[in-house]
């Protein structure tokens, strides 16, 4: 599907989304489903429980396009999403992971 | 809440008790192995279970109850095929923002993921068509999940919630020492006062405003507030299919339904307006036509309870997130009451020059005439449901709808098969009303089995079957846009609907055979209980005007 080269891909404007969610088996499906059914690719994804494990944090790396504002609003509507924060591509959460993807 | 002595109950008993505490009086569904514990508990309850004959029918009955009352309604199904049969009714509720709680049985937890008999991933299947869904892990969890399901279904923008309950969870015994409060709608945060002021200033400054009402006006009980605002600010008003009834269609300010099958004057007024005030409407493509050509000169105020609707299709100059009734009531004192002579005169002349043409309105053997004849026998207390197709649009155009929740139709999903079970549900919820379902010879067959449910429940539902021996709307599209290549839209075989209805235990009259069809119709509508009223109409009849798919609304054909 994605015919962009790695360098081209990296040149696209990126956004990092940080989601606080309830930690249960269905929550990833809910979040990712919003993107997949709009054919909006999620470039990177990272999830870990926080604190006691009742909630998790999901980090998403997505390309910016004109649908992003609508995407964020849709994510905010999910029952199990407690908060959404937007960061620029300079956010280092995925950058620091790059060593695992060489 | 005071502590009671703990009771030891099964998950199934807890579900039923929570439904009772929620005030649920009627549920519709079909049992099966994986939901039998709940049905066993239900058998000891005062709740009236309506046995549908297909889960989709049960889902639409629950929708009929919810649409008629605004209160979340419940449908039930077993695992596997029971759950998959329910999906269409759930998706339909999602697109029209109808509060529904669907309860499905699931195979026991230890068998999930083993391809067990009648196992299907109901949770996964229902994610994109529900507002929220649950796979319940323990009987204890039911005490939070069930009230939460009702709260979510009713809160903010309403919608369907599915609760999938494995059989072992239904059988699990737990001690209950305290019952949760029933789930009810969350309080909506108040709208931003500064935005209200800006919207009021725009309304006060506008020369050619139009008020555009959507289904959200009905959901939030804002019809009265919308009419009051329109009257004070003298706003010509259009309604979406979902909002019909919010403003009486014969109100001087009403321009009726906009969009694909709206009157020419309605779409032309929108084309000229300089301010569009969208209230609980979502700029659906059937309403807007080609978006770039929709109200091209207008500034937009958009009021909606769902923030994700703001700027989704059209960027609003002022977007207000909030309960539309609250917002309208806050606007009321701060808007002025101008004369608006020029614009109202212009709208009046558009109405005079380009009214909705309803040929045959005085002849009950034509579509418009039949609909008007039905209306003439009834008052505004009657509830009207439809199936999907030409008949739906003719009724939307011609029936004098004057009351919010008078009109129950499948708007967003446009589901054939909706009308009759929804009418049964509406009648179960409000038995004192006459409920009329307008249907077509295509749609009725999609849930024809529910005729026996109508007979069994003895609901006061009148099914007006407009028989054009075809999938009329498809026939019309092939005629207009596919070079008259009529394919797969003309029925070769035709059931004898009178005998079909009678076979199901529903009396029927054939207006074709009546020497005085008006008298036969009046007598049928006045008789209590279910009734099928059959009337043939010509196959070539078209719904006009019509905006060709993809065109701007002002490029409409006909009318
Ligand atoms: C479940 C479903 N299948 C297919 C369609 C597509 N469709 C829309 S209208 C229509 C024809 C409806 O025929 P009928 O119920 O006889 O009504 P008419 O248009 O003749 O009034 C069809 C097939 C649909 N809306 N719903």
XYZ file of C-alpha atoms and ligand atoms in Angstrom:
687
model
C 0.000 0.000 0.000
C 2.468 2.546 1.203
C 4.790 3.217 -1.695
C 6.635 6.100 -0.080
C 10.319 5.585 0.606
C 11.481 5.927 4.165
C 12.989 9.351 3.531
C 9.908 10.630 1.726
C 7.835 9.324 4.526
C 9.872 11.139 7.114
C 9.552 14.386 5.224
C 5.784 14.386 5.795
C 4.611 16.494 8.670
C 4.025 14.277 11.647
C 2.011 14.542 14.798
C 2.370 12.582 17.989
C -0.851 11.935 19.889
C -0.790 11.008 23.550
C -3.921 9.294 24.863
C -4.826 8.360 28.426
C -7.185 5.393 28.252
C -8.852 2.807 30.441
C -6.731 -0.309 30.338
C -8.797 -3.207 29.005
C -8.814 -5.647 26.136
C -11.032 -3.648 23.784
C -9.580 -0.189 24.012
C -6.888 -0.588 21.335
C -9.491 -1.870 18.904
C -11.679 1.150 19.541
C -8.859 3.617 18.974
C -7.233 1.959 15.982
C -10.600 1.212 14.375
C -11.344 4.923 14.141
C -8.250 5.352 12.002
C -8.473 2.188 9.923
C -12.033 2.715 8.805
C -11.099 6.118 7.457
C -8.063 4.650 5.703
C -5.910 6.884 7.896
C -2.659 5.093 8.510
C -1.160 4.978 11.978
C 2.594 5.108 11.415
C 3.642 4.262 14.943
C 1.967 2.966 18.060
C 3.164 2.380 21.594
C 1.155 1.405 24.672
C 2.071 0.786 28.281
C 0.052 0.696 31.467
C 0.583 3.579 33.864
C 0.532 3.547 37.661
C -1.616 0.786 39.087
C -2.496 -0.455 35.604
C -6.083 0.778 35.662
C -5.202 3.119 32.829
C -2.728 3.006 29.972
C -1.048 5.558 27.806
C -1.188 5.148 24.038
C 1.239 7.035 21.845
C 0.321 7.334 18.199
C 2.492 8.668 15.405
C 0.388 9.870 12.479
C 0.870 11.891 9.337
C -0.801 15.242 9.394
C -3.529 15.815 6.905
C -6.718 17.825 6.772
C -8.602 15.075 8.593
C -6.470 15.192 11.709
C -8.665 17.641 13.667
C -11.708 15.465 12.975
C -9.714 12.369 13.987
C -8.757 13.916 17.301
C -12.374 14.901 17.988
C -13.494 11.362 17.219
C -10.841 9.912 19.525
C -11.948 12.292 22.273
C -15.491 10.954 21.955
C -14.509 7.386 22.835
C -15.779 6.368 26.260
C -12.508 4.791 27.281
C -10.343 7.709 26.232
C -9.793 9.978 29.197
C -7.580 12.612 27.585
C -5.881 13.413 24.293
C -2.808 15.596 23.936
C -1.199 16.639 20.657
C 2.549 16.982 20.228
C 4.732 17.928 17.311
C 6.935 15.465 15.498
C 9.873 16.614 17.617
C 8.440 14.708 20.570
C 11.050 12.125 21.417
C 8.943 9.121 22.378
C 9.258 7.491 18.960
C 12.679 8.940 18.243
C 14.134 7.110 21.221
C 12.649 3.859 19.969
C 14.332 4.094 16.603
C 17.228 1.891 17.667
C 14.788 -1.040 17.802
C 13.767 -0.490 14.193
C 17.066 -0.565 12.340
C -27.813 4.579 49.782
C -28.743 2.474 52.834
C -27.170 -0.955 53.041
C -29.608 -3.801 52.526
C -29.098 -7.412 53.545
C -27.065 -8.951 50.768
C -28.907 -11.061 48.236
C -27.217 -13.858 46.364
C -28.159 -13.527 42.733
C -27.024 -14.781 39.352
C -25.672 -12.410 36.749
C -28.875 -12.994 34.780
C -31.031 -12.010 37.745
C -28.896 -8.930 38.236
C -29.424 -7.906 34.619
C -33.173 -8.249 34.919
C -33.293 -6.448 38.252
C -31.235 -3.588 36.837
C -33.570 -3.322 33.849
C -36.539 -3.163 36.206
C -34.838 -0.523 38.329
C -34.078 1.377 35.143
C -37.813 1.560 34.491
C -37.757 -0.676 31.426
C -41.250 -2.053 30.847
C -40.940 -3.704 27.439
C -38.057 -5.461 25.709
C -37.991 -7.121 22.299
C -35.871 -10.059 21.275
C -35.390 -13.725 20.516
C -33.879 -16.261 22.916
C -31.213 -18.840 22.195
C -28.806 -21.021 24.122
C -26.322 -18.369 25.157
C -28.911 -15.990 26.579
C -31.220 -18.536 28.224
C -30.217 -17.657 31.796
C -31.362 -14.073 31.195
C -34.600 -15.288 29.635
C -35.154 -17.570 32.618
C -34.746 -14.593 34.943
C -36.955 -12.487 32.669
C -39.733 -15.066 32.944
C -40.105 -14.093 36.604
C -40.193 -10.363 35.904
C -42.994 -7.905 35.255
C -41.116 -6.743 32.163
C -43.076 -7.516 29.006
C -40.956 -9.430 26.535
C -42.055 -9.103 22.930
C -41.027 -12.120 20.929
C -39.826 -10.862 17.567
C -39.534 -13.310 14.680
C -36.152 -12.042 13.499
C -33.610 -10.226 15.664
C -33.518 -7.330 13.214
C -37.252 -6.970 13.782
C -36.646 -6.972 17.532
C -33.965 -4.302 17.132
C -36.297 -2.100 15.122
C -39.106 -2.589 17.637
C -36.774 -1.286 20.332
C -35.894 1.582 18.007
C -39.581 2.355 17.561
C -39.971 2.585 21.329
C -36.885 4.773 21.667
C -37.764 7.054 18.768
C -41.323 7.552 19.982
C -40.307 8.397 23.555
C -36.658 9.473 23.535
C -35.964 6.979 26.332
C -33.378 4.213 25.770
C -35.069 0.957 24.747
C -33.817 -2.593 25.015
C -33.461 -5.453 22.541
C -31.988 -8.889 23.174
C -30.462 -11.653 21.120
C -28.482 -14.801 21.592
C -24.882 -15.283 20.494
C -23.710 -15.895 16.929
C -26.516 -15.530 14.373
C -28.764 -13.838 16.921
C -26.192 -11.116 17.407
C -25.316 -10.762 13.718
C -29.014 -10.458 12.850
C -29.240 -7.551 15.251
C -26.388 -5.596 13.704
C -28.379 -3.760 11.010
C -30.802 -2.366 13.562
C -27.883 -1.237 15.733
C -26.088 0.430 12.827
C -29.330 2.170 11.928
C -29.614 3.492 15.490
C -26.041 4.743 15.351
C -26.552 6.793 12.219
C -29.773 8.358 13.505
C -28.484 8.812 17.097
C -31.141 6.632 18.722
C -30.644 5.513 22.338
C -30.687 1.730 22.332
C -29.308 -0.873 24.715
C -28.700 -4.193 22.983
C -28.031 -7.161 25.248
C -26.520 -10.229 23.637
C -25.630 -13.624 25.036
C -22.129 -14.902 24.385
C -20.555 -18.343 24.701
C -19.051 -19.012 28.149
C -15.793 -17.187 28.797
C -13.577 -20.283 28.742
C -14.882 -21.060 25.239
C -14.365 -17.596 23.761
C -11.816 -17.803 20.988
C -12.285 -21.530 20.395
C -14.747 -21.221 17.489
C -17.357 -22.622 19.820
C -20.860 -23.309 18.563
C -22.553 -19.979 17.779
C -19.514 -18.009 18.763
C -18.969 -14.785 16.901
C -16.912 -11.753 17.876
C -19.934 -9.632 18.720
C -17.764 -7.127 20.519
C -15.472 -6.654 17.529
C -18.344 -6.590 15.040
C -20.209 -3.942 16.961
C -17.375 -1.486 17.642
C -17.899 0.673 14.563
C -21.700 0.701 14.791
C -22.179 1.429 18.478
C -21.562 4.474 20.584
C -19.900 2.114 23.028
C -19.872 -1.593 23.756
C -18.970 -3.975 26.548
C -17.893 -7.583 26.870
C -18.770 -8.296 30.476
C -16.129 -10.198 32.449
C -17.933 -10.933 35.708
C -21.388 -10.782 37.247
C -20.142 -8.083 39.603
C -19.263 -5.880 36.659
C -22.894 -5.947 35.528
C -23.724 -3.652 38.429
C -21.659 -0.916 36.818
C -21.945 -1.875 33.152
C -25.754 -1.953 32.829
C -26.418 1.497 34.349
C -23.449 2.829 32.403
C -24.886 1.439 29.172
C -28.102 3.379 29.759
C -26.188 6.492 30.742
C -24.043 6.397 27.606
C -27.017 5.647 25.337
C -28.907 8.678 26.670
C -26.078 11.170 27.230
C -24.993 13.914 24.873
C -25.654 12.753 21.344
C -27.668 9.575 21.970
C -26.727 6.264 20.417
C -26.760 2.485 20.672
C -24.772 0.590 23.303
C -24.195 -3.152 23.141
C -23.595 -5.337 26.197
C -22.280 -8.806 25.370
C -22.629 -11.187 28.332
C -20.999 -14.624 28.354
C -23.272 -17.399 29.556
C -21.106 -18.275 32.560
C -21.268 -14.642 33.683
C -25.067 -14.863 33.478
C -24.956 -17.951 35.713
C -22.329 -16.671 38.135
C -23.622 -16.123 41.691
C -22.651 -12.971 43.529
C -23.761 -11.190 46.668
C -25.413 -7.888 46.010
C -25.746 -5.613 48.991
C -26.277 -2.322 47.247
C -27.962 -1.459 43.982
C -26.537 1.248 41.759
C -28.671 4.213 40.725
C -30.283 3.803 37.301
C -28.200 5.244 34.483
C -29.416 8.610 33.274
C -28.115 11.224 30.883
C -25.127 13.285 32.002
C -25.580 16.996 32.436
C -24.311 18.789 29.341
C -21.728 21.502 30.035
C -23.206 24.961 29.445
C -22.353 26.584 26.125
C -19.793 29.349 25.877
C -21.604 32.632 26.579
C -19.350 34.652 24.309
C -20.243 32.416 21.373
C -23.929 32.928 22.103
C -23.378 36.676 21.902
C -21.485 36.372 18.643
C -24.185 34.158 17.167
C -26.877 36.609 18.259
C -24.962 39.484 16.677
C -24.728 37.542 13.414
C -28.435 36.737 13.447
C -29.262 40.363 14.199
C -27.030 41.572 11.382
C -28.190 39.091 8.760
C -30.337 40.239 5.869
C -31.289 36.818 4.517
C -31.020 34.218 7.279
C -32.332 30.653 7.163
C -32.803 28.381 10.165
C -31.800 24.780 9.391
C -33.162 22.216 11.855
C -31.846 18.659 12.166
C -32.715 15.573 14.165
C -30.838 16.934 17.174
C -33.709 19.370 17.695
C -36.037 16.424 18.208
C -33.558 14.548 20.415
C -33.030 17.482 22.752
C -36.695 18.420 22.998
C -35.898 21.747 21.390
C -38.730 21.967 18.878
C -40.656 24.565 20.844
C -37.532 26.666 21.407
C -36.680 26.457 17.700
C -40.131 27.622 16.633
C -40.005 30.438 19.193
C -36.634 31.595 17.890
C -37.813 31.430 14.289
C -40.891 33.475 15.145
C -39.069 36.138 17.092
C -36.271 36.650 14.565
C -38.585 35.927 11.597
C -36.418 33.159 10.224
C -37.542 31.095 7.256
C -36.945 27.523 8.426
C -35.927 24.328 6.657
C -35.854 20.850 8.168
C -33.908 17.715 7.450
C -35.680 14.403 6.997
C -34.922 13.670 10.653
C -36.316 16.971 11.912
C -39.703 16.788 10.217
C -42.372 17.638 12.757
C -40.082 19.981 14.718
C -41.868 22.937 13.140
C -45.395 22.294 11.850
C -45.025 22.026 8.109
C -47.859 24.509 7.558
C -46.276 27.163 9.791
C -45.817 30.376 7.797
C -42.067 30.279 8.308
C -41.691 26.629 7.314
C -40.041 25.801 4.019
C -40.359 22.083 4.696
C -37.652 19.561 3.928
C -34.440 20.608 2.234
C -32.150 18.646 -0.002
C -32.437 15.854 -2.500
C -36.241 15.749 -2.554
C -37.007 19.134 -1.059
C -39.172 21.688 -2.804
C -37.421 23.906 -5.313
C -38.311 27.020 -3.307
C -36.609 25.504 -0.249
C -33.329 24.810 -1.982
C -33.416 28.165 -3.799
C -33.945 30.035 -0.533
C -30.892 28.257 0.862
C -28.955 29.156 -2.245
C -29.662 32.850 -1.635
C -29.318 33.011 2.137
C -26.559 35.051 3.752
C -26.681 33.286 7.101
C -27.362 29.627 7.799
C -28.186 28.732 11.383
C -27.697 24.975 11.642
C -29.225 23.472 14.760
C -28.681 19.805 15.601
C -28.010 19.091 11.940
C -24.948 17.427 10.471
C -24.796 18.635 6.864
C -25.629 15.182 5.540
C -25.013 14.786 1.817
C -28.705 14.092 1.101
C -29.473 17.459 2.668
C -26.624 19.530 1.252
C -26.099 18.110 -2.223
C -22.641 19.042 -3.493
C -21.219 20.756 -0.423
C -19.370 23.467 -2.337
C -22.682 24.541 -3.845
C -24.596 24.530 -0.560
C -25.504 27.997 0.722
C -22.527 29.384 -1.191
C -22.951 32.931 0.093
C -23.814 32.171 3.665
C -22.003 32.611 6.912
C -22.651 29.651 9.160
C -23.635 29.302 12.776
C -23.522 25.648 13.771
C -25.008 24.478 17.064
C -24.601 20.831 18.035
C -24.191 18.729 21.152
C -21.464 16.715 19.452
C -18.296 18.824 19.063
C -17.033 16.496 16.322
C -19.888 17.637 14.087
C -18.633 21.224 14.152
C -16.413 21.920 11.137
C -16.750 18.300 9.943
C -18.312 19.113 6.572
C -18.547 22.910 6.531
C -16.416 25.250 8.597
C -18.650 27.326 10.821
C -18.067 31.029 11.471
C -19.446 30.387 14.928
C -19.592 26.811 16.179
C -21.334 26.248 19.484
C -21.007 22.925 21.279
C -23.923 22.417 23.590
C -27.407 21.133 24.119
C -29.328 22.757 21.302
C -32.372 23.515 23.427
C -30.234 25.319 25.998
C -28.466 27.269 23.284
C -31.718 28.271 21.585
C -33.189 29.375 24.907
C -30.103 31.480 25.616
C -30.313 33.047 22.164
C -33.999 33.892 22.461
C -33.671 36.963 24.755
C -30.642 38.400 22.928
C -31.918 38.305 19.372
C -33.831 41.167 17.868
C -37.174 41.032 16.154
C -36.686 42.774 12.810
C -39.418 43.146 10.198
C -37.317 41.494 7.499
C -39.785 42.653 4.848
C -37.519 42.184 1.847
C -36.294 38.685 2.652
C -39.669 37.365 3.751
C -41.209 38.789 0.598
C -38.508 37.149 -1.474
C -39.104 33.800 0.245
C -42.841 34.184 -0.265
C -42.336 34.776 -3.955
C -40.023 31.751 -4.220
C -42.724 29.706 -2.527
C -45.367 31.022 -4.901
C -43.236 30.447 -7.994
C -41.624 27.127 -7.053
C -43.850 25.289 -4.610
C -43.742 21.590 -3.991
C -45.890 20.150 -6.751
C -47.974 17.219 -5.627
C -49.904 16.010 -8.657
C -52.899 13.851 -7.832
C -53.155 15.088 -4.272
C -56.949 14.830 -4.459
C -56.947 11.367 -5.996
C -56.404 8.510 -3.518
C -55.165 6.267 -6.314
C -51.996 8.348 -6.666
C -49.116 8.346 -4.168
C -49.654 11.911 -2.916
C -53.410 11.487 -2.903
C -53.254 8.297 -0.867
C -50.927 9.871 1.699
C -53.122 12.931 2.009
C -56.221 10.755 2.324
C -54.602 8.883 5.220
C -53.673 12.199 6.868
C -57.234 13.453 6.472
C -58.481 10.538 8.571
C -56.058 11.214 11.440
C -54.987 13.982 13.782
C -51.548 15.034 14.987
C -51.610 12.428 17.727
C -50.984 9.693 15.170
C -47.424 8.472 14.756
C -46.085 7.887 11.251
C -43.329 5.443 10.366
C -41.994 4.570 6.944
C -39.862 2.080 5.190
C -37.301 3.218 2.640
C -37.820 4.184 -0.956
C -40.083 6.427 -2.982
C -42.957 6.010 -0.562
C -40.748 7.343 2.244
C -39.932 10.498 0.304
C -43.535 11.032 -0.824
C -44.686 10.800 2.785
C -41.887 13.143 3.895
C -43.093 15.628 1.272
C -46.839 15.254 1.606
C -47.772 14.223 5.129
C -48.615 17.236 7.299
C -46.216 16.481 10.146
C -46.725 18.843 13.034
C -45.343 17.198 16.155
C -41.802 16.212 17.150
C -41.527 12.401 17.441
C -44.559 12.068 15.204
C -42.263 10.947 12.396
C -40.096 7.837 12.678
C -37.993 7.032 9.646
C -34.645 5.477 8.897
C -32.676 8.495 7.748
C -28.948 7.890 7.959
C -28.782 4.209 7.112
C -31.941 4.170 4.973
C -32.822 0.627 5.944
C -35.618 -1.170 4.102
C -37.463 -3.265 6.656
C -37.427 -0.556 9.320
C -41.000 0.612 9.080
C -43.246 -2.170 10.329
C -41.250 -3.343 13.356
C -40.559 0.289 14.295
C -44.304 0.914 14.145
C -44.915 -2.065 16.415
C -42.368 -0.661 18.877
C -43.879 2.818 18.751
C -47.296 1.345 19.423
C -46.028 -0.755 22.326
C -44.506 2.369 23.871
C -47.544 4.570 23.274
C -50.541 2.255 22.879
C -53.034 5.106 22.897
C -51.822 6.380 19.536
C -52.691 5.142 16.077
C -49.430 4.239 14.364
C -49.318 4.227 10.582
C -46.493 2.567 8.684
C -46.166 3.581 5.051
C -44.274 0.889 3.194
C -43.475 -0.435 -0.267
C -43.813 -3.866 -1.790
C -40.023 -4.225 -1.579
C -39.478 -3.038 1.967
C -42.383 -4.851 3.601
C -40.908 -8.200 2.607
C -37.687 -7.478 4.457
C -39.373 -7.921 7.835
C -42.748 -9.356 6.808
C -42.467 -11.994 9.546
C -43.204 -9.334 12.161
C -46.824 -9.276 10.994
C -47.400 -12.183 13.309
C -45.826 -10.207 16.164
C -48.202 -7.339 15.378
C -51.113 -9.770 15.518
C -49.874 -11.395 18.698
C -49.406 -8.071 20.472
C -52.595 -6.690 18.943
C -50.899 -3.343 18.338
C -52.832 -0.500 16.779
C -50.621 -0.398 13.689
C -51.945 0.344 10.214
C -49.646 -0.691 7.418
C -50.268 1.259 4.249
C -48.639 -0.742 1.486
C -48.020 1.360 -1.605
C -47.555 -1.358 -4.180
C -45.825 -0.296 -7.388
C -44.651 -3.820 -8.288
C -41.079 -2.624 -8.139
C -38.183 -1.398 -6.105
C -39.506 2.012 -7.020
C -36.612 4.214 -6.039
C -34.195 1.969 -7.920
C -36.548 1.909 -10.899
C -36.629 5.720 -10.800
C -32.847 6.035 -10.662
C -32.421 3.607 -13.548
C -35.028 5.565 -15.489
C -33.413 8.921 -14.822
C -29.692 8.185 -14.670
C -29.077 4.827 -16.362
C -30.704 5.376 -19.746
C -33.917 3.616 -18.719
C -32.040 0.327 -18.461
C -34.403 -1.204 -15.943
C -32.684 -4.144 -14.324
C -33.443 -6.105 -11.173
C -35.932 -3.532 -10.001
C -39.194 -4.835 -11.481
C -40.771 -7.702 -9.604
C -41.895 -10.628 -11.723
C -43.562 -12.517 -8.909
C -45.934 -10.690 -6.628
C -47.270 -12.133 -3.403
C -50.945 -11.796 -2.665
C -50.382 -9.383 0.208
C -53.951 -9.615 1.417
C -53.660 -13.343 1.904
C -50.157 -12.999 3.288
C -51.394 -10.596 5.968
C -54.412 -12.717 6.748
C -52.202 -15.767 6.925
C -50.191 -14.013 9.626
C -53.367 -13.138 11.505
C -53.569 -9.501 10.428
C -56.788 -8.331 8.776
C -56.333 -6.623 5.428
C -58.235 -4.412 3.028
C -57.506 -3.895 -0.632
C -58.279 -0.338 -1.699
C -57.955 -1.477 -5.329
C -61.110 -3.511 -4.903
C -63.039 -0.962 -2.872
C -65.812 0.853 -4.706
C -65.228 3.817 -2.401
C -61.544 3.736 -1.474
C -61.785 6.788 0.791
C -64.536 5.214 2.837
C -62.708 1.881 2.982
C -59.551 3.668 4.113
C -61.350 5.640 6.792
C -63.028 2.509 8.112
C -59.720 0.606 8.179
C -57.918 3.399 10.034
C -60.727 3.698 12.555
C -60.729 -0.014 13.433
C -58.543 -0.825 16.442
C -55.752 -3.365 16.071
C -53.315 -4.226 13.317
C -54.408 -3.881 9.718
C -52.802 -4.051 6.321
C -54.118 -1.562 3.793
C -53.066 -2.411 0.272
C -53.110 0.120 -2.559
C -51.619 -0.212 -6.022
C -49.876 2.771 -7.524
C -48.391 3.236 -10.968
C -44.853 2.007 -11.471
C -43.772 5.084 -13.417
C -44.589 7.549 -10.633
C -41.488 9.490 -9.598
C -40.367 11.411 -6.545
C -39.713 14.929 -7.751
C -37.968 17.227 -7.579
C -34.726 15.338 -7.386
C -31.160 16.518 -7.066
C -29.013 14.139 -9.140
C -26.467 12.397 -6.924
C -23.344 14.556 -6.686
C -25.009 17.714 -8.038
C -25.634 20.963 -6.209
C -29.125 21.345 -4.760
C -30.069 24.139 -7.121
C -29.519 21.820 -10.080
C -32.600 19.837 -9.193
C -34.691 18.047 -11.803
C -38.460 18.567 -11.927
C -40.728 20.435 -9.572
C -31.781 -3.122 3.256
C -31.722 -2.304 2.013
N -31.378 -2.879 0.838
C -31.330 -2.130 -0.285
C -31.622 -0.801 -0.264
C -31.550 0.027 -1.546
N -32.884 0.543 -1.885
C -33.272 1.797 -1.562
S -34.844 2.122 -1.969
C -35.050 0.607 -2.638
C -36.370 0.205 -3.223
C -37.448 0.161 -2.208
O -38.580 -0.443 -2.762
P -39.989 -0.385 -2.065
O -39.861 -0.743 -0.630
O -40.951 -1.169 -2.857
O -40.341 1.142 -2.084
P -40.646 2.127 -3.319
O -39.366 2.794 -3.669
O -41.177 1.288 -4.439
O -41.649 3.071 -2.774
C -33.856 -0.147 -2.530
C -33.679 -1.514 -3.047
C -31.952 -0.240 0.992
N -32.212 1.068 1.138
N -32.029 -1.011 2.103
